[in-house]
Coordinates of C-alpha atoms and ligand atoms in Angstrom, one line a residue:
X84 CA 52.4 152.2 100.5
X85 CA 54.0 155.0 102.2
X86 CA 57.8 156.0 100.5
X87 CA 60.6 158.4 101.5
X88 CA 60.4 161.6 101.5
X89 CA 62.8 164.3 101.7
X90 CA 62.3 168.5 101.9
X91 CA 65.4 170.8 101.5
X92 CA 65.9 173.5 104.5
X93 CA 64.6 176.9 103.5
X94 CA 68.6 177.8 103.5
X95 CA 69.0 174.8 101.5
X96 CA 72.1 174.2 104.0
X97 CA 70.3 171.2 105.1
X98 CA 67.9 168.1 104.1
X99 CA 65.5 166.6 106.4
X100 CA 64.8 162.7 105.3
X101 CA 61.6 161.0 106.6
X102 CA 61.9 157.2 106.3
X103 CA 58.6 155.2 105.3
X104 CA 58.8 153.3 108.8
X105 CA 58.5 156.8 111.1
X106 CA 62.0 157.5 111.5
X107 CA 63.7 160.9 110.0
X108 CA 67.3 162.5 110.1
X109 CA 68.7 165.6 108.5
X110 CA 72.0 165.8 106.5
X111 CA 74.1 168.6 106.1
X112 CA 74.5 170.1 102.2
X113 CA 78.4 170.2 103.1
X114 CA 78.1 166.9 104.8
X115 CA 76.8 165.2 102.1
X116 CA 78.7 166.9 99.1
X117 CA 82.3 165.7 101.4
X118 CA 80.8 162.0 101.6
X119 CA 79.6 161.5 97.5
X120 CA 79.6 158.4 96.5
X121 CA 80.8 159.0 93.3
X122 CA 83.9 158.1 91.1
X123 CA 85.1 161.6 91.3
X124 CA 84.9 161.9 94.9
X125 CA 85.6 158.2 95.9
X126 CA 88.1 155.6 94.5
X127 CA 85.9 153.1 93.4
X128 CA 88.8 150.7 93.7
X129 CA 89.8 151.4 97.7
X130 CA 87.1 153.7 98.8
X131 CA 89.5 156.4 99.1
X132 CA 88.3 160.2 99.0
X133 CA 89.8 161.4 96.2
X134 CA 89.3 165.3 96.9
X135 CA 90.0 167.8 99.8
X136 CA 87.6 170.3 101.2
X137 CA 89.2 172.9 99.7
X138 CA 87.5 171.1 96.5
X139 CA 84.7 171.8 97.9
X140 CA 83.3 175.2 97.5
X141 CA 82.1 177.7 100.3
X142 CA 78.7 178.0 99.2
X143 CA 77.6 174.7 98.7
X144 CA 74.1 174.4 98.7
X145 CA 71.2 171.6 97.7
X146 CA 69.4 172.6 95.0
X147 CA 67.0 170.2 94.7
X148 CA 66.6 166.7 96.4
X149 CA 63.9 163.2 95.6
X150 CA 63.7 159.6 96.8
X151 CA 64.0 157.5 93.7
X152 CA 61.8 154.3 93.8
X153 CA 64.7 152.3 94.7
X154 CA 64.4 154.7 98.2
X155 CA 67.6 156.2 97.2
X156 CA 68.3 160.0 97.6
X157 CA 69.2 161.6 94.9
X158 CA 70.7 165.2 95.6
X159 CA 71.8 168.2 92.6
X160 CA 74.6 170.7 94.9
X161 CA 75.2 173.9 93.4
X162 CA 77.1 176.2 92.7
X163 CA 78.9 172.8 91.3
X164 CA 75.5 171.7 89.8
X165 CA 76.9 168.2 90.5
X166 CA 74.4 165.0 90.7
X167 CA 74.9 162.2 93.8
X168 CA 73.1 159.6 94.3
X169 CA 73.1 158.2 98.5
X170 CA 72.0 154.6 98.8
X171 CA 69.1 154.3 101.5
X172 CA 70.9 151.5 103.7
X173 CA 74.0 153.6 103.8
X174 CA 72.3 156.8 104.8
X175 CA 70.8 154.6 107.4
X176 CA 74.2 153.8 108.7
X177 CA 75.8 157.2 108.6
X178 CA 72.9 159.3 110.3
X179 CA 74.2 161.7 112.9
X180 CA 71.5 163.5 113.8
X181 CA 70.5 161.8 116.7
X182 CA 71.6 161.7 120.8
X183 CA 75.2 161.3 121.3
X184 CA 75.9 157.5 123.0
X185 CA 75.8 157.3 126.5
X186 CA 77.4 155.1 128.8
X187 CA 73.8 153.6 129.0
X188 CA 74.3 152.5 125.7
X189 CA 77.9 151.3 125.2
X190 CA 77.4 149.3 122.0
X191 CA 79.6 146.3 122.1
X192 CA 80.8 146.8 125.3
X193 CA 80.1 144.5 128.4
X194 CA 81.2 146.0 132.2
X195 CA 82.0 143.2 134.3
X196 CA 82.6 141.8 137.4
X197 CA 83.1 139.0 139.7
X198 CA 79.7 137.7 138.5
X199 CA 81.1 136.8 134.4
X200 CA 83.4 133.9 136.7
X201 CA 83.0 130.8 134.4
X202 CA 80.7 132.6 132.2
X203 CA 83.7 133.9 130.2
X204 CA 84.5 133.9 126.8
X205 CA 86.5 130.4 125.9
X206 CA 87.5 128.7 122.8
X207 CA 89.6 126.4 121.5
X208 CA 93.2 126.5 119.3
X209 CA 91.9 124.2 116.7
X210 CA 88.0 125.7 116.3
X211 CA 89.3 129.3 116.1
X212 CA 92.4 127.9 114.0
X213 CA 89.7 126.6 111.7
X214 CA 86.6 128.2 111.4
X215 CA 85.7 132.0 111.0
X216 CA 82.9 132.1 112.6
X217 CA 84.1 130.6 115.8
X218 CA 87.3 132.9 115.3
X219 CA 84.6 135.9 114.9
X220 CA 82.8 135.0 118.3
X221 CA 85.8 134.8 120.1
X222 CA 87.1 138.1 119.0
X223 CA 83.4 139.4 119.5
X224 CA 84.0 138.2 123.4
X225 CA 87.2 140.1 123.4
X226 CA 85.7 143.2 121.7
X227 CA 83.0 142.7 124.5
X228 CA 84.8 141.8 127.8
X229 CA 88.2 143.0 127.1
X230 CA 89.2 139.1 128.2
X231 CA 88.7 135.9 126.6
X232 CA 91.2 131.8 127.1
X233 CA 91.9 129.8 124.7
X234 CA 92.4 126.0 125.5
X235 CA 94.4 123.7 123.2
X236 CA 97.5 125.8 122.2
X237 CA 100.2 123.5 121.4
X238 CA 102.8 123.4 124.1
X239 CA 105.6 124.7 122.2
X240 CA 108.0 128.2 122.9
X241 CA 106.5 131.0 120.7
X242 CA 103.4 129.3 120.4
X243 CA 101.8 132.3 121.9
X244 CA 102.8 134.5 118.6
X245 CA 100.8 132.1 116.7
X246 CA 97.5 133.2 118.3
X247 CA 98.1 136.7 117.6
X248 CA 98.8 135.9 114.2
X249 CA 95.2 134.4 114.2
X250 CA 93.9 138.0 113.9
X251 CA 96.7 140.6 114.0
X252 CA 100.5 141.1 114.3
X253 CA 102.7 141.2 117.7
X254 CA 103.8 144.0 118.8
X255 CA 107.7 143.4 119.1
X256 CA 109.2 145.7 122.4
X257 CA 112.2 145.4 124.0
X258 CA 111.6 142.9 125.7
X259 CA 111.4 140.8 122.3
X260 CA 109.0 139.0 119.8
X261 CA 107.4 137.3 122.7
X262 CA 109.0 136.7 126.4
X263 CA 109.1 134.1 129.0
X264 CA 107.4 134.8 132.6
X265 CA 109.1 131.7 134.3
X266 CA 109.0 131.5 137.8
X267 CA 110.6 129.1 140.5
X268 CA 109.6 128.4 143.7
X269 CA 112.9 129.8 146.0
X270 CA 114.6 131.2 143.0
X271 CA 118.2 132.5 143.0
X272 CA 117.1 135.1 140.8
X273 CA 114.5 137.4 142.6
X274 CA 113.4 138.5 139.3
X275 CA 111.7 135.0 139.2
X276 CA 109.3 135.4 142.5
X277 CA 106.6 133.0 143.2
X278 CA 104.9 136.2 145.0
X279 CA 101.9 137.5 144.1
X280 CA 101.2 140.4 141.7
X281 CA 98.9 142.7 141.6
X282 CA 96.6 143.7 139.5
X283 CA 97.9 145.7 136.9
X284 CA 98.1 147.0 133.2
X285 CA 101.6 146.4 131.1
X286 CA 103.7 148.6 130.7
X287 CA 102.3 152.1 131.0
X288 CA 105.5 153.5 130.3
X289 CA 104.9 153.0 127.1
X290 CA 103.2 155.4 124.8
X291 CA 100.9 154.2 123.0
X292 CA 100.8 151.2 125.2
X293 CA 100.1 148.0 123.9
X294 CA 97.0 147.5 123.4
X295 CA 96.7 143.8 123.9
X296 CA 98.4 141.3 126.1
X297 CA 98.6 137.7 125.3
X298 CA 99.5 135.1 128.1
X299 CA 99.9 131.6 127.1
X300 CA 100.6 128.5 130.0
X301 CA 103.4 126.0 129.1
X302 CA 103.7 124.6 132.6
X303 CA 101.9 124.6 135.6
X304 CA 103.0 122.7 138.5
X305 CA 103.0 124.4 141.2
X306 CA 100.3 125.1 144.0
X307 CA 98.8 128.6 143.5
X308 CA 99.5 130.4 141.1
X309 CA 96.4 131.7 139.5
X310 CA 95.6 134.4 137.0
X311 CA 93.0 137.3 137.9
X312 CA 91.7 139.4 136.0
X313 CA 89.6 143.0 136.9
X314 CA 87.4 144.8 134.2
X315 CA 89.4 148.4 135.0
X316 CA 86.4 150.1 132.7
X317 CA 84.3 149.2 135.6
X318 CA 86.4 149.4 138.7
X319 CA 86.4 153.2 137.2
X320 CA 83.0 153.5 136.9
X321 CA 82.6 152.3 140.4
X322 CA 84.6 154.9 141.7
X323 CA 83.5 157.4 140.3
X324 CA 79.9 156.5 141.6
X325 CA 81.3 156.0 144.9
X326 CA 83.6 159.2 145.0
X327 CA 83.0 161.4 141.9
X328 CA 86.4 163.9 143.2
X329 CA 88.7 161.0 143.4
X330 CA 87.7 159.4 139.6
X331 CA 88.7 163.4 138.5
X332 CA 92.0 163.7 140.3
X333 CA 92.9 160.5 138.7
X334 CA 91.3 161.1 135.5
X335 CA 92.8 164.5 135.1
X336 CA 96.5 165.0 136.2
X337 CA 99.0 162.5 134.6
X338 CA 101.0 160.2 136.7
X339 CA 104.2 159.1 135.6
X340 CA 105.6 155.2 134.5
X341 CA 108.8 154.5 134.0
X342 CA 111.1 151.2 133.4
X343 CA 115.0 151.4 133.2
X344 CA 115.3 148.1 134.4
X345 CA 117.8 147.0 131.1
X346 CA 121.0 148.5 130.1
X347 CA 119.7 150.8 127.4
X348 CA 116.4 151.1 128.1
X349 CA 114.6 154.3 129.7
X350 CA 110.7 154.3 128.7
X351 CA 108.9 157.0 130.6
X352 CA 105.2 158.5 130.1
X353 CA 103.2 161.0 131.9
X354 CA 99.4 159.7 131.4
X355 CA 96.8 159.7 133.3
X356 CA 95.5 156.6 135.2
X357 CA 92.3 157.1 133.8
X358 CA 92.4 158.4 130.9
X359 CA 89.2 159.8 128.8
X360 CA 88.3 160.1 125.6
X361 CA 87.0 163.6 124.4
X362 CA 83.0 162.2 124.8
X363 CA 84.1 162.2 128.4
X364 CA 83.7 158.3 128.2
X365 CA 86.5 155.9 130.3
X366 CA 89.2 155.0 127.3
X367 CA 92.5 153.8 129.0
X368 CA 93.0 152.6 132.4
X369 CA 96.8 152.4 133.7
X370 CA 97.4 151.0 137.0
X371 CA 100.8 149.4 137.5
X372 CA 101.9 149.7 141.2
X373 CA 105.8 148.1 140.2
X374 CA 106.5 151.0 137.5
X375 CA 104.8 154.1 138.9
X376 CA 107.6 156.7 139.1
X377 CA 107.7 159.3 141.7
X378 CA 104.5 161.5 140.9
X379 CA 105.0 165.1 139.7
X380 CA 102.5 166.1 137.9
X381 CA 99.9 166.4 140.4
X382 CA 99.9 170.2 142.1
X383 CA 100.9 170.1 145.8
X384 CA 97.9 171.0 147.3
X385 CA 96.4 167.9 145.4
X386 CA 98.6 165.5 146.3
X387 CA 97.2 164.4 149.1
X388 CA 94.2 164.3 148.4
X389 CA 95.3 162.5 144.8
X390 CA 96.9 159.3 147.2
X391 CA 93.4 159.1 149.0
X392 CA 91.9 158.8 145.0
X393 CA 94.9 156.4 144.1
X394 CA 94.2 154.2 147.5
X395 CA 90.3 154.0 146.8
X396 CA 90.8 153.2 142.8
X397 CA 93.2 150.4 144.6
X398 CA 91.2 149.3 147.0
X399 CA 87.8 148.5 144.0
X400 CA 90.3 146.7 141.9
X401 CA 91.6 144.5 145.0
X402 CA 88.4 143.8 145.7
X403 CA 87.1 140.5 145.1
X404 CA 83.8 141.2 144.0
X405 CA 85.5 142.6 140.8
X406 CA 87.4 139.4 140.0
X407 CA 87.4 136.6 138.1
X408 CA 90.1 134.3 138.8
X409 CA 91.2 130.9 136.4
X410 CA 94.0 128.6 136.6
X411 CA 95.9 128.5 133.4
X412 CA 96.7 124.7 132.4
X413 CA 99.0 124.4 129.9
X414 CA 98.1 124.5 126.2
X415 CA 95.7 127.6 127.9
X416 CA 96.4 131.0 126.8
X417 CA 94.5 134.6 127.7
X418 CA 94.4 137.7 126.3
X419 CA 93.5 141.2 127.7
X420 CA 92.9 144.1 126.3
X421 CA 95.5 145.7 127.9
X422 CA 93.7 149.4 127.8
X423 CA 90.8 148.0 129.7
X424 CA 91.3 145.0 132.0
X425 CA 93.6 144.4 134.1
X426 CA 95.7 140.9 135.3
X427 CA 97.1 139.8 138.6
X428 CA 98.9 136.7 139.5
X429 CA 98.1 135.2 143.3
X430 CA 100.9 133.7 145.1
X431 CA 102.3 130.4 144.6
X432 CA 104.3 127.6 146.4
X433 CA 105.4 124.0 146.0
X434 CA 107.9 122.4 143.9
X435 CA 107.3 122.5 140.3
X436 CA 108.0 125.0 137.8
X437 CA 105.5 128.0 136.3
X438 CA 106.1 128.9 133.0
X439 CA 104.2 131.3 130.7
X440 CA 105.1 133.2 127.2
X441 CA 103.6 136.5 126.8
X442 CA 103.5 138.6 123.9
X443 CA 102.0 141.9 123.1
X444 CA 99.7 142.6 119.3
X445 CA 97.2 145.6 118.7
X446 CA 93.9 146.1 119.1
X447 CA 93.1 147.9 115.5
X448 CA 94.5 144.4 113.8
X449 CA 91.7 142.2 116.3
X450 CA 89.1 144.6 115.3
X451 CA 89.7 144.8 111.8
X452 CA 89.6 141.2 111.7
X453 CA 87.2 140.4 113.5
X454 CA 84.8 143.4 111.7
X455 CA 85.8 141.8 107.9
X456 CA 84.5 138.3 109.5
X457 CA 81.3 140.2 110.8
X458 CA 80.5 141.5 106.9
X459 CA 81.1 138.7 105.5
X460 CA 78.5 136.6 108.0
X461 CA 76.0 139.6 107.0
X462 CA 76.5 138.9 103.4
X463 CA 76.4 135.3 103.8
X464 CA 80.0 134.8 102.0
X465 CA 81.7 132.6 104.9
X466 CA 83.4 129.9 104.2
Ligands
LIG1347 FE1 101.6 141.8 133.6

């Protein structure tokens, strides 16, 4: 049977490891010394690094490397003359010698459009309440779609803090714990319109912005009135196929948010409507037409030519095409991840009352949550 093998770089700076089923990857001496394994490098009780590079000396070198039976690599570093042994399944999992990810390839990621209308991930209060797996394939349909309802949630004020309690904390603001969107028809306060809104993200004046939204239904009586939702990841990818430019004026001078709409309040942030993250990929989206401040950031002879950008990034995420629309009933409840997708509200008439809580939580919680229930389906220890 063919095994493992493993030859040391005539620098011995580097080891090249050829797997038995074809596949190889090399590993770095430094690399590897930073990432032992062992007690004196790890905690074995949190799986904390329990040195610093400076621990590390300059010159670290492999001085001589084997495949145990087990497949294991086991590798001696001088000058420290130090033994570590590298499990084959974690070696597997950590290789970096390969292409970087391309958008091609966007791992757990799903881009979107009109076309995931009823095809959306949906649960319900009591199965996700109850049973980790179904709580684990409802956070893996956030994770992928940056949108998922929930049917079932118990009618009651605050409610909506329960759900995000499910698999993370709420992100308290200042606009409290959790807060009501109530809306009459012909309301003396104008705060409380029954006129549409577009789509948007919350609260880009915020930095770091919250990263989830959660909107939960308590009452729905009114004609109209539904929720929309836009996968932003995709109404920027569109754009930037249709008009490479205007994605990089948006993408690369900050526009401004601000709210000062409470006594004592002034949030304000200069970021980017798209924002990228350093492999060039899409990582924020912020698109809020009620709290976009006057623009200064954006150098005059770009600014109008950054409106026409603005005006076609609108015009893909008004367009129908990109949007899946619901109608909340009460007990229903959706959450967004507030980075990625954006939520609109169409216009409403008639004689009853709306009424939704919102709250905001954090995406690292959902995630962490949602990774711990993933391991433990892999190592068969669910309840
Ligand atoms: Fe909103």
């Amino acid at each position: 049977m063919k095994r493992n093998s493993v030859e040391i770089s005539p620098d011995k700076t580097y080891l090249t490891l050829r797997w038995a089923d074809g596949n190889q990857a090399r590993f770095h001496a430094i690399w590897l010394r930073d990432n032992g394994l062992d007690g004196d490098t790890r905690s074995p009780l949190n799986g904390q690094r329990l040195i610093t590079l400076g621990d590390i000396p300059h010159d670290t070198r492999i001085l001589e490397a084997s495949v145990r039976e087990t497949g294991d690599l086991q590798v001696l570093f001088g000058p420290e003359n130090k033994q570590i042994a590298f499990p084959e399944d974690w070696l597997r999992r950590h290789v970096y010698d390969r292409e970087p990810a391309s958008e091609a390839d966007p791992g757990p990621i799903s881009f979107w459009n009109a076309g995931l209308q009823d095809r959306y991930p949906r649960s319900s209060w009591e199965l996700i309440r109850h049973a980790p797996a179904e709580l684990g394939r409802w956070l893996a349909g956030v994770r992928a779609y940056g949108f998922a309802v929930v049917g079932g949630v118990p009618c009651q004020s605050g409610a909506v803090c329960e759900v995000a309690e499910l698999f993370g904390y709420v992100r308290e603001t200042n606009y409290g714990r959790w807060f009501d969107v109530r809306a009459e028809v012909n309301p003396s306060n104008l705060a409380y319109t029954n006129l549409g809104l577009q789509a948007h993200t919350d609260n880009p004046y915020r930095d770091p912005v919250p990263t989830l939204q959660l909107l939960c239904c308590l009452e729905n009586a009114v004609d109209g009135g539904d929720s929309v939702v836009v996968d932003g990841f995709n109404a920027a990818r569109r754009l930037r196929s249709e008009d490479p430019g205007a994605f990089d004026l948006l993408a690369r001078y900050p526009a401004s948010f601000e709210y000062t709409g409470a006594r004592g309040v002034h949030l304000r942030a200069d970021k980017p409507m798209i924002e990228l993250a350093a492999d060039g990929g899409i990582s924020t989206i912020r698109f809020n037409n009620r709290s976009t401040a006057p623009l200064v950031n954006i150098p005059f002879d770009e600014m109008q030519a950054y409106y026409r950008a603005y005006r076609l990034f609108a015009d893909i995420i008004d367009d129908q095409t990109m949007q899946v629309s619901f109608r909340l009933s009460p007990g229903e409840l959706f959450i967004v991840d507030n980075r990625r997708v954006l939520h609109a509200r169409k216009p409403f008439s008639g004689t009853g009352q709306r009424w939704l809580q919102g709250c905001y939580a954090d995406v690292d919680g959902l995630l962490s949550t949602l990774s711990v229930i993933e391991q433990q389906q892999k190592t068969g220890v669910m309840a």
